[in-house]
């Protein structure tokens, strides 16, 4: 299953591969069932995976920065949690 293939969600390189795959499916409606478009689909999937891994890496960095800012704010906060 692919993620949403909307153009605004992907890089120009992946969009070119997505468009090529869609064209292949339109032009070869029967041959696609025999694997005619598989190479394009594999290339598109590889591109989408690279985008996903990059987003994940950037999100991890962003989350670590956010956690560090929260820890710093807690150090300077006057709030003292009640004993449990």
mmCIF file of C-alpha atoms in Angstrom:
data_model
loop_
_atom_site.group_PDB
_atom_site.id
_atom_site.type_symbol
_atom_site.label_atom_id
_atom_site.label_comp_id
_atom_site.label_asym_id
_atom_site.label_seq_id
_atom_site.Cartn_x
_atom_site.Cartn_y
_atom_site.Cartn_z
ATOM 1 C CA UNK A 1 0.000 0.000 0.000
ATOM 2 C CA UNK A 2 1.323 3.404 -0.950
ATOM 3 C CA UNK A 3 0.955 6.605 1.010
ATOM 4 C CA UNK A 4 -1.130 9.417 -0.431
ATOM 5 C CA UNK A 5 0.338 10.188 -3.869
ATOM 6 C CA UNK A 6 -0.798 13.825 -3.986
ATOM 7 C CA UNK A 7 1.819 16.010 -5.672
ATOM 8 C CA UNK A 8 2.114 18.537 -2.838
ATOM 9 C CA UNK A 9 3.274 15.810 -0.426
ATOM 10 C CA UNK A 10 6.325 14.629 -2.378
ATOM 11 C CA UNK A 11 9.560 15.820 -3.928
ATOM 12 C CA UNK A 12 9.778 16.636 -7.648
ATOM 13 C CA UNK A 13 11.809 13.449 -8.205
ATOM 14 C CA UNK A 14 9.152 11.242 -6.633
ATOM 15 C CA UNK A 15 6.378 13.144 -8.404
ATOM 16 C CA UNK A 16 8.040 12.385 -11.753
ATOM 17 C CA UNK A 17 8.116 8.675 -10.867
ATOM 18 C CA UNK A 18 4.494 8.764 -9.676
ATOM 19 C CA UNK A 19 3.405 10.415 -12.941
ATOM 20 C CA UNK A 20 5.373 7.887 -14.998
ATOM 21 C CA UNK A 21 3.727 4.996 -13.151
ATOM 22 C CA UNK A 22 0.250 6.490 -13.613
ATOM 23 C CA UNK A 23 0.956 6.976 -17.340
ATOM 24 C CA UNK A 24 2.186 3.391 -17.611
ATOM 25 C CA UNK A 25 -1.004 2.121 -15.992
ATOM 26 C CA UNK A 26 -3.144 4.231 -18.343
ATOM 27 C CA UNK A 27 -1.242 3.295 -21.515
ATOM 28 C CA UNK A 28 -0.761 -0.390 -20.697
ATOM 29 C CA UNK A 29 -3.973 -1.308 -18.927
ATOM 30 C CA UNK A 30 -3.601 -5.034 -19.677
ATOM 31 C CA UNK A 31 0.189 -5.412 -19.697
ATOM 32 C CA UNK A 32 0.447 -3.866 -16.217
ATOM 33 C CA UNK A 33 -1.125 -7.050 -14.838
ATOM 34 C CA UNK A 34 1.787 -9.014 -16.316
ATOM 35 C CA UNK A 35 4.415 -6.872 -14.608
ATOM 36 C CA UNK A 36 5.051 -4.336 -17.366
ATOM 37 C CA UNK A 37 5.077 -1.368 -14.933
ATOM 38 C CA UNK A 38 6.819 -3.131 -12.033
ATOM 39 C CA UNK A 39 10.197 -1.423 -12.544
ATOM 40 C CA UNK A 40 8.563 2.007 -12.335
ATOM 41 C CA UNK A 41 6.625 0.969 -9.262
ATOM 42 C CA UNK A 42 9.773 -0.284 -7.532
ATOM 43 C CA UNK A 43 11.579 2.984 -8.320
ATOM 44 C CA UNK A 44 8.631 4.996 -7.000
ATOM 45 C CA UNK A 45 8.448 2.883 -3.830
ATOM 46 C CA UNK A 46 12.185 3.332 -3.246
ATOM 47 C CA UNK A 47 11.855 7.111 -3.657
ATOM 48 C CA UNK A 48 8.875 7.277 -1.296
ATOM 49 C CA UNK A 49 10.780 5.197 1.257
ATOM 50 C CA UNK A 50 13.734 7.594 1.144
ATOM 51 C CA UNK A 51 11.363 10.515 1.724
ATOM 52 C CA UNK A 52 9.768 8.703 4.653
ATOM 53 C CA UNK A 53 13.126 7.897 6.239
ATOM 54 C CA UNK A 54 14.247 11.515 5.879
ATOM 55 C CA UNK A 55 11.002 12.783 7.455
ATOM 56 C CA UNK A 56 11.473 10.312 10.299
ATOM 57 C CA UNK A 57 15.067 11.446 10.859
ATOM 58 C CA UNK A 58 14.038 15.114 10.909
ATOM 59 C CA UNK A 59 11.122 14.392 13.254
ATOM 60 C CA UNK A 60 13.453 12.570 15.638
ATOM 61 C CA UNK A 61 15.773 15.597 15.740
ATOM 62 C CA UNK A 62 12.818 17.921 16.269
ATOM 63 C CA UNK A 63 11.459 15.736 19.096
ATOM 64 C CA UNK A 64 14.823 15.647 20.871
ATOM 65 C CA UNK A 65 15.065 19.438 20.652
ATOM 66 C CA UNK A 66 11.541 19.784 22.021
ATOM 67 C CA UNK A 67 12.272 17.408 24.907
ATOM 68 C CA UNK A 68 15.415 19.350 25.760
ATOM 69 C CA UNK A 69 13.495 22.651 25.790
ATOM 70 C CA UNK A 70 10.838 21.111 28.052
ATOM 71 C CA UNK A 71 13.516 19.860 30.454
ATOM 72 C CA UNK A 72 15.131 23.305 30.524
ATOM 73 C CA UNK A 73 11.769 24.959 31.206
ATOM 74 C CA UNK A 74 11.067 22.500 34.017
ATOM 75 C CA UNK A 75 14.404 23.323 35.645
ATOM 76 C CA UNK A 76 13.500 27.013 35.712
ATOM 77 C CA UNK A 77 9.884 26.495 36.705
ATOM 78 C CA UNK A 78 8.661 27.331 40.191
ATOM 79 C CA UNK A 79 6.059 24.546 40.100
ATOM 80 C CA UNK A 80 6.724 21.790 42.615
ATOM 81 C CA UNK A 81 4.676 18.622 42.111
ATOM 82 C CA UNK A 82 2.859 17.369 45.232
ATOM 83 C CA UNK A 83 4.131 14.273 47.013
ATOM 84 C CA UNK A 84 2.208 11.167 46.158
#
